[in-house]
Tab-separated table of C-alpha atoms in Angstrom:
chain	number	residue	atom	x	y	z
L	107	UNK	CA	50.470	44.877	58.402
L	108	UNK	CA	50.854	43.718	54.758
L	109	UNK	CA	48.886	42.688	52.350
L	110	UNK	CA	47.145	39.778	52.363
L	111	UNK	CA	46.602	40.156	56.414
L	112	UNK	CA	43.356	40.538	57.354
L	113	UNK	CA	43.887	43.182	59.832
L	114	UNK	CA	45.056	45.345	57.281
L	115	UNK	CA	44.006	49.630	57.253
L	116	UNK	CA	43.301	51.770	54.072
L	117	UNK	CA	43.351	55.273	55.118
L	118	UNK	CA	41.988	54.807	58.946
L	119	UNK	CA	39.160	52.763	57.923
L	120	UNK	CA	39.665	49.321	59.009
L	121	UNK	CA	39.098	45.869	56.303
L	122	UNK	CA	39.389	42.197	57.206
L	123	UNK	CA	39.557	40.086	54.217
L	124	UNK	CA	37.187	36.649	54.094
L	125	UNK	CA	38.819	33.558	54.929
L	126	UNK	CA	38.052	30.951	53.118
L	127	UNK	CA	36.943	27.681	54.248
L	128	UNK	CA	38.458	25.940	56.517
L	129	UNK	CA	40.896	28.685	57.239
L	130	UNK	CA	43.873	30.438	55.487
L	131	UNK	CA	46.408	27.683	53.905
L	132	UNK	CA	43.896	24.546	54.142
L	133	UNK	CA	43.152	23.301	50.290
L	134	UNK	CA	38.646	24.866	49.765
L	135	UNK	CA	36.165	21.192	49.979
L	136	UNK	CA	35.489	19.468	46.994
L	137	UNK	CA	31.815	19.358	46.246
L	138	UNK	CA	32.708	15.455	45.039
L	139	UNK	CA	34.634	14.717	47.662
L	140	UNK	CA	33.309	12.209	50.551
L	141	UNK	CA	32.726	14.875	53.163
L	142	UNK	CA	30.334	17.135	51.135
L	143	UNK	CA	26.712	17.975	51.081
L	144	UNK	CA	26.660	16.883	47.340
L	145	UNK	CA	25.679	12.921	47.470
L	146	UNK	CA	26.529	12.079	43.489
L	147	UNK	CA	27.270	8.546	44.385
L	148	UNK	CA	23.876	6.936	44.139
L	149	UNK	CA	23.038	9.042	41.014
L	150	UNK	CA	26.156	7.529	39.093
L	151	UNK	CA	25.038	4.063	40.089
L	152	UNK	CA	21.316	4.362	38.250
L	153	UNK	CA	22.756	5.807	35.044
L	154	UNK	CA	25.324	2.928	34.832
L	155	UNK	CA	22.274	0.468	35.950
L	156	UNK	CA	20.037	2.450	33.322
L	157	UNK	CA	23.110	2.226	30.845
L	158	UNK	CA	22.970	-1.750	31.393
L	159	UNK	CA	19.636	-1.828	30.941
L	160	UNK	CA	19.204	-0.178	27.674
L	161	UNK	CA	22.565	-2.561	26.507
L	162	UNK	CA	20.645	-5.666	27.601
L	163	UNK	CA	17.648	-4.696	25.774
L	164	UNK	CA	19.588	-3.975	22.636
L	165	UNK	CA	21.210	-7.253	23.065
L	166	UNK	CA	17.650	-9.513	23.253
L	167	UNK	CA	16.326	-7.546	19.880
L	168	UNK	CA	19.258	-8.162	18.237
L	169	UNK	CA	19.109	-11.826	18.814
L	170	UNK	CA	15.416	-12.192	18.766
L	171	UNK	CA	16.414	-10.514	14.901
L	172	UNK	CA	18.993	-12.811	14.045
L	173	UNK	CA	16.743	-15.950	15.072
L	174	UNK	CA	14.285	-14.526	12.867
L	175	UNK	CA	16.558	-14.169	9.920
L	176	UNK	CA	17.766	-17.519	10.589
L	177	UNK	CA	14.312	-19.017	10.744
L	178	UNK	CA	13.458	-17.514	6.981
L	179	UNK	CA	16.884	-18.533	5.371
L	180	UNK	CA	16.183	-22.176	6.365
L	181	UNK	CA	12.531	-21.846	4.976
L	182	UNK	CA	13.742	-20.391	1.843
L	183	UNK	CA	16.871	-22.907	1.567
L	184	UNK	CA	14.359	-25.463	1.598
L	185	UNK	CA	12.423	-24.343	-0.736
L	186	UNK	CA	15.163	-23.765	-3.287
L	187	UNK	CA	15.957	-27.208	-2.535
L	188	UNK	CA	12.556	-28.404	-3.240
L	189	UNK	CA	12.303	-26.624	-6.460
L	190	UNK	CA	15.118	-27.786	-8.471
L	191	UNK	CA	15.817	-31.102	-6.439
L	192	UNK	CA	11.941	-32.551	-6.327
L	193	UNK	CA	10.069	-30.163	-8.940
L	194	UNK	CA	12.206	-29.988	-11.698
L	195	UNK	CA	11.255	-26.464	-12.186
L	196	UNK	CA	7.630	-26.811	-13.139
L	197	UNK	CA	5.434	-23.616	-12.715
L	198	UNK	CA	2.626	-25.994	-10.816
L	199	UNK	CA	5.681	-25.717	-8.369
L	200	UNK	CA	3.835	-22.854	-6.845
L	201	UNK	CA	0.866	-24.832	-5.764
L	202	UNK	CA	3.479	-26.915	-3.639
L	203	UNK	CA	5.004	-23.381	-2.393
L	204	UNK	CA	2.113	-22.422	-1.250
L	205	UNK	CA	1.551	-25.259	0.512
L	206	UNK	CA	5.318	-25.462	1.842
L	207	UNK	CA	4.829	-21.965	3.339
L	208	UNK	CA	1.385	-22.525	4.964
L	209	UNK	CA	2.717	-25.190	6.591
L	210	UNK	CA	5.627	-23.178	7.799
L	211	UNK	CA	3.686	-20.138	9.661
L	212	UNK	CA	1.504	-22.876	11.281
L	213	UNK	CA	4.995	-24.348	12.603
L	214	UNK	CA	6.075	-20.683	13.424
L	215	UNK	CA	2.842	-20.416	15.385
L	216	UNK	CA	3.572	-23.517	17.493
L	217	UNK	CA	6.684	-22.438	18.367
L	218	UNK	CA	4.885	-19.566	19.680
L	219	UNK	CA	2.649	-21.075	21.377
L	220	UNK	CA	4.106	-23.422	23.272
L	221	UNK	CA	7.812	-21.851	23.758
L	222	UNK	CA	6.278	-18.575	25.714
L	223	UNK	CA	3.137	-21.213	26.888
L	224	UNK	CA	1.035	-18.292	26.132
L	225	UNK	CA	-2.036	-18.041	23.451
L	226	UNK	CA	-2.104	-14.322	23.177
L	227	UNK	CA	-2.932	-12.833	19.824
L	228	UNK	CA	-4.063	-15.688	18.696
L	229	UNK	CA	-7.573	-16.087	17.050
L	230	UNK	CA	-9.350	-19.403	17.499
L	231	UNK	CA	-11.516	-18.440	14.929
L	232	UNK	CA	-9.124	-18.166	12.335
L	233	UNK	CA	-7.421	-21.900	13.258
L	234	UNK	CA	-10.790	-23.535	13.308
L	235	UNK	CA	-11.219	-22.308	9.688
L	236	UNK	CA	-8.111	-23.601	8.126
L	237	UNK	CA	-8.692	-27.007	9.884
L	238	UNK	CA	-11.467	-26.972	7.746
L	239	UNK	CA	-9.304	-25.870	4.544
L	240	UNK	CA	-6.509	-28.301	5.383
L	241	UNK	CA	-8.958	-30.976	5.743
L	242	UNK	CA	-10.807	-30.426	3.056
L	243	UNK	CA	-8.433	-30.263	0.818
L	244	UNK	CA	-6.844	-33.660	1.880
L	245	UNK	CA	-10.169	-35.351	1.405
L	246	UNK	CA	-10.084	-34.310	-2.630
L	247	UNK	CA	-6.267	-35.077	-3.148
L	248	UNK	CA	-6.411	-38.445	-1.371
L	249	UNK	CA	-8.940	-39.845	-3.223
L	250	UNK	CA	-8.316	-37.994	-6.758
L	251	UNK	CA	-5.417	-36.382	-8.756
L	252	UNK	CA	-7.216	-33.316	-10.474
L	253	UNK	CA	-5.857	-30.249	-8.150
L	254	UNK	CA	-2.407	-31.920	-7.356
L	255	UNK	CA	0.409	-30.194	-8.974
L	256	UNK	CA	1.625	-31.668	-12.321
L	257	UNK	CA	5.572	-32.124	-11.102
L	258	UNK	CA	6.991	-34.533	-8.676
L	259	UNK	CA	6.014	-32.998	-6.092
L	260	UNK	CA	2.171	-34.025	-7.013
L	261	UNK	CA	3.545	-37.529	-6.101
L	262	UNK	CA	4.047	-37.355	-2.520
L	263	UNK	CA	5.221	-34.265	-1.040
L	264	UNK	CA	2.698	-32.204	-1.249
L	265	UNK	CA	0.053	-34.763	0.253
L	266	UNK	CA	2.777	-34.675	3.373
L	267	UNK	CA	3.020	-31.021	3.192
L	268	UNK	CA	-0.881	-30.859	3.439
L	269	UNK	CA	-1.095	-33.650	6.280
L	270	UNK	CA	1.676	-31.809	8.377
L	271	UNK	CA	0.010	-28.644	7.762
L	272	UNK	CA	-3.226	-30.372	9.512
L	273	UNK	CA	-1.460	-31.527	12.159
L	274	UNK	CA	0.412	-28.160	13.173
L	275	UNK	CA	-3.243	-26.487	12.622
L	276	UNK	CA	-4.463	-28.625	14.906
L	277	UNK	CA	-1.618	-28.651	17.630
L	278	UNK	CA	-2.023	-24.842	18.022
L	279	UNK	CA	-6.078	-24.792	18.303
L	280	UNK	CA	-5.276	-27.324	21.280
L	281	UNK	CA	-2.281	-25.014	22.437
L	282	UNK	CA	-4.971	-22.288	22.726
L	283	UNK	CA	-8.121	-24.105	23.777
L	284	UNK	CA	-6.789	-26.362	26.470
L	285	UNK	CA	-3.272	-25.915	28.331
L	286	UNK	CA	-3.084	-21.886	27.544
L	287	UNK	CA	-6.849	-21.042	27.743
L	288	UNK	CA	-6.259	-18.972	30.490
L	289	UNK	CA	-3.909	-16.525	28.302
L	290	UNK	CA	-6.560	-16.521	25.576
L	291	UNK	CA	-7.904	-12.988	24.959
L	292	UNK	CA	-11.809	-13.941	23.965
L	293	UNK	CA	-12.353	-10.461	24.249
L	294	UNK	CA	-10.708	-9.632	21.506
L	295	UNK	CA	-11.671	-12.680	19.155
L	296	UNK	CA	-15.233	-11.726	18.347
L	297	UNK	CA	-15.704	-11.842	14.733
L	298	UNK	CA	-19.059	-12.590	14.005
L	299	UNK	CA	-20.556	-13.498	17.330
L	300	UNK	CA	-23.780	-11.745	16.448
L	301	UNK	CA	-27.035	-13.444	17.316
L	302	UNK	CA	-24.981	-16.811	17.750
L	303	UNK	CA	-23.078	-19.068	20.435
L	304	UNK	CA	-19.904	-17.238	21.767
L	305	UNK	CA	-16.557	-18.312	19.962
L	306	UNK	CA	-18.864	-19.877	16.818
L	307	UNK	CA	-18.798	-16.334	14.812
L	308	UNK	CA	-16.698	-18.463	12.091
L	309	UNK	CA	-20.075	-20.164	10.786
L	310	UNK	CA	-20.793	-16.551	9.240
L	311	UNK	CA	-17.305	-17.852	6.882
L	312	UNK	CA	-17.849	-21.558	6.930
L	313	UNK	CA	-21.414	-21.644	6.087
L	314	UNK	CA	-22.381	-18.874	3.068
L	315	UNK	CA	-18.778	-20.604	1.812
L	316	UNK	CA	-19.589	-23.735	1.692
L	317	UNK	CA	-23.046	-22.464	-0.627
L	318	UNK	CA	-21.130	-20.753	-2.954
L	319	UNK	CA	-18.626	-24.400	-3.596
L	320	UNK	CA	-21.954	-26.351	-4.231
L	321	UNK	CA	-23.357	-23.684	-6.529
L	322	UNK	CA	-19.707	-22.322	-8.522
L	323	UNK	CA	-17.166	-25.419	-8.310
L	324	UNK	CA	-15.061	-27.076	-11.124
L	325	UNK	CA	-15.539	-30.376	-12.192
L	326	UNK	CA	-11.375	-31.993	-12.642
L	327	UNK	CA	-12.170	-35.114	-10.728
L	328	UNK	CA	-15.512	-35.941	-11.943
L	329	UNK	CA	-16.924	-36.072	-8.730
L	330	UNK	CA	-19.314	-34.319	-6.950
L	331	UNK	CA	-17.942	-34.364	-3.337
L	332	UNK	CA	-14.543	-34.450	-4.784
L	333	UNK	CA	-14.914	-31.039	-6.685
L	334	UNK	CA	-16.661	-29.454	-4.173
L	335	UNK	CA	-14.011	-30.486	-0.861
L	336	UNK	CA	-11.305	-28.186	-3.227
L	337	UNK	CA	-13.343	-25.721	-3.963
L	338	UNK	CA	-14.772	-25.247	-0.651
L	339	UNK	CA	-10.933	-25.079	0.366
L	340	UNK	CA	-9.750	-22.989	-1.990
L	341	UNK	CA	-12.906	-20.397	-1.081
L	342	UNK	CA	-12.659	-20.392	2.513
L	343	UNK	CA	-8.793	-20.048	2.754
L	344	UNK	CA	-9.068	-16.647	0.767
L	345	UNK	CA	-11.293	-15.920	3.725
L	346	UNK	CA	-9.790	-17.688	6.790
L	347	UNK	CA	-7.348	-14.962	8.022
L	348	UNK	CA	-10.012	-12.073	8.442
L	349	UNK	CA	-10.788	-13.245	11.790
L	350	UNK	CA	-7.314	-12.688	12.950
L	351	UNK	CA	-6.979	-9.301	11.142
L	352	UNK	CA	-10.344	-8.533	13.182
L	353	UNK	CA	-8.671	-9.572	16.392
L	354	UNK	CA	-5.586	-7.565	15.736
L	355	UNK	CA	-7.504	-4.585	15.324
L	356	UNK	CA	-9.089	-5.196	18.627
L	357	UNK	CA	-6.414	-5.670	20.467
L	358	UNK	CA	-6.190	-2.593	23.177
L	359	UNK	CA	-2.472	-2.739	23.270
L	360	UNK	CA	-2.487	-2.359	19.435
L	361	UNK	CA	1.185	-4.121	19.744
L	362	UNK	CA	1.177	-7.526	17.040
L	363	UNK	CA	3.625	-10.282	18.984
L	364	UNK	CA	6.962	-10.834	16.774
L	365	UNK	CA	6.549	-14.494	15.782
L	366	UNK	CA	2.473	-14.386	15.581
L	367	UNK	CA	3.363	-11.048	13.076
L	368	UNK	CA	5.321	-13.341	10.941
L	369	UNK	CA	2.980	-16.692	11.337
L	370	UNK	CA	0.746	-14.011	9.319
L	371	UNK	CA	3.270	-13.090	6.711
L	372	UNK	CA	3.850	-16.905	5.759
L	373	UNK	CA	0.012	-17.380	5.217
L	374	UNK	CA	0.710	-14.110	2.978
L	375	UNK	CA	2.540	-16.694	0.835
């Protein structure tokens, strides 16, 4: 026989070559093809549903980012507007910034709030404390003109920016005390509950504060009650955010919500 037969002799002794699968002349199994042992199929499909994934996810952050950028143009814009439109470029302008961006995390934390209907990360404490501020403060400006800024602004706008600030104060202590109670995490939100009421640890702020403006205050308006409304403001806002730092802190996730994160940088303002 010739080569390549697989009855072929070497010397007497007798060799059969292998065949290979499936016989002599038929093409060898693909390991990919449909007939195989190898199933590949289903392991394609989860990395492309894996790859879709991970694109989808990139997709949300990259909006969520833009929104965010978008939301802190317009808040800027505004206040560029503000400045050389209603100020006139007066440095008491920054009382009336200040103002402009407290009033602009509150409205940040609204949106929060009431967009994902959820009042996580959120410390009561902290909201019941700049009530007191905004109100306060609105009880000396109405009645007197010794803390309001010197530019136009001390005319009218910051007396709005000051009432709206109230207001979206207000709105989210509501958000978080009624409708989305359920979502808010008390456990977390215990500054100062030591030896009183639960969710009244503020009064350890609001209290020894309130003192110190009776005792230290200035004296622009003339008037007792007057003098001692700003100061009291001006004391406890320096104060009013600790609660929500403390809550942050506690927070067993240790993960800060995007939009509550930045209702914290405004107050930084």
């Amino acid at each position: 026989p010739g080569y390549g037969q697989p009855g072929q002799s070497y010397g007497g002794a007798s060799y059969s070559a292998p065949a290979p699968p499936g016989g002599y002349g038929q093409p060898e199994p693909s390991p990919y093809s449909a007939g195989s042992g190898a199933e590949v199929g289903p392991n394609y499909s989860q990395t492309g549903d894996e790859d879709k994934s991970k694109s989808g996810k990139r997709s949300t952050a990259l909006q969520a980012l833009n929104n965010n950028v978008l939301i802190w143009a317009g808040f800027f814009s505004v206040s560029l507007f503000v400045y050389f439109m209603v100020s006139g470029g007066d440095f008491s302008f920054l009382m009336t910034y200040g103002a402009m961006a407290r009033m602009f995390g509150f409205g940040i934390l609204n949106v929060k709030t009431f967009t994902s209907k959820r009042a996580t990360g959120v410390s009561i404490k902290s909201l019941q404390l700049y009530s007191l501020v905004f109100f306060f403060r609105l009880t000396s400006i109405i009645r007197h003109e010794g803390y309001l800024p010197y530019d136009k602004s001390g005319d009218w706008l910051y007396h709005v920016i000051e009432v709206l600030a109230l207001l979206f104060t207000s709105s989210a202590l509501y958000g978080c005390m009624v409708p989305f109670r359920q979502t808010y995490q008390a456990d977390a939100d215990k500054f100062g509950e030591i030896s009183v009421p639960a969710g009244c640890g503020a009064v350890y702020l609001a209290v020894p504060v309130l003192v110190l403006s009776c005792i230290i205050h200035p004296n622009l308006n003339s008037d007792f009650f007057s003098d001692v409304a700003w100061t009291y403001a001006m004391y406890l806002e320096s104060l009013a955010l600790i609660p929500q730092l403390y809550m942050f802190q506690k927070q067993a996730t240790g993960v800060v919500e995007l939009l509550t994160a930045h209702f914290v940088a405004a107050l930084g303002f």
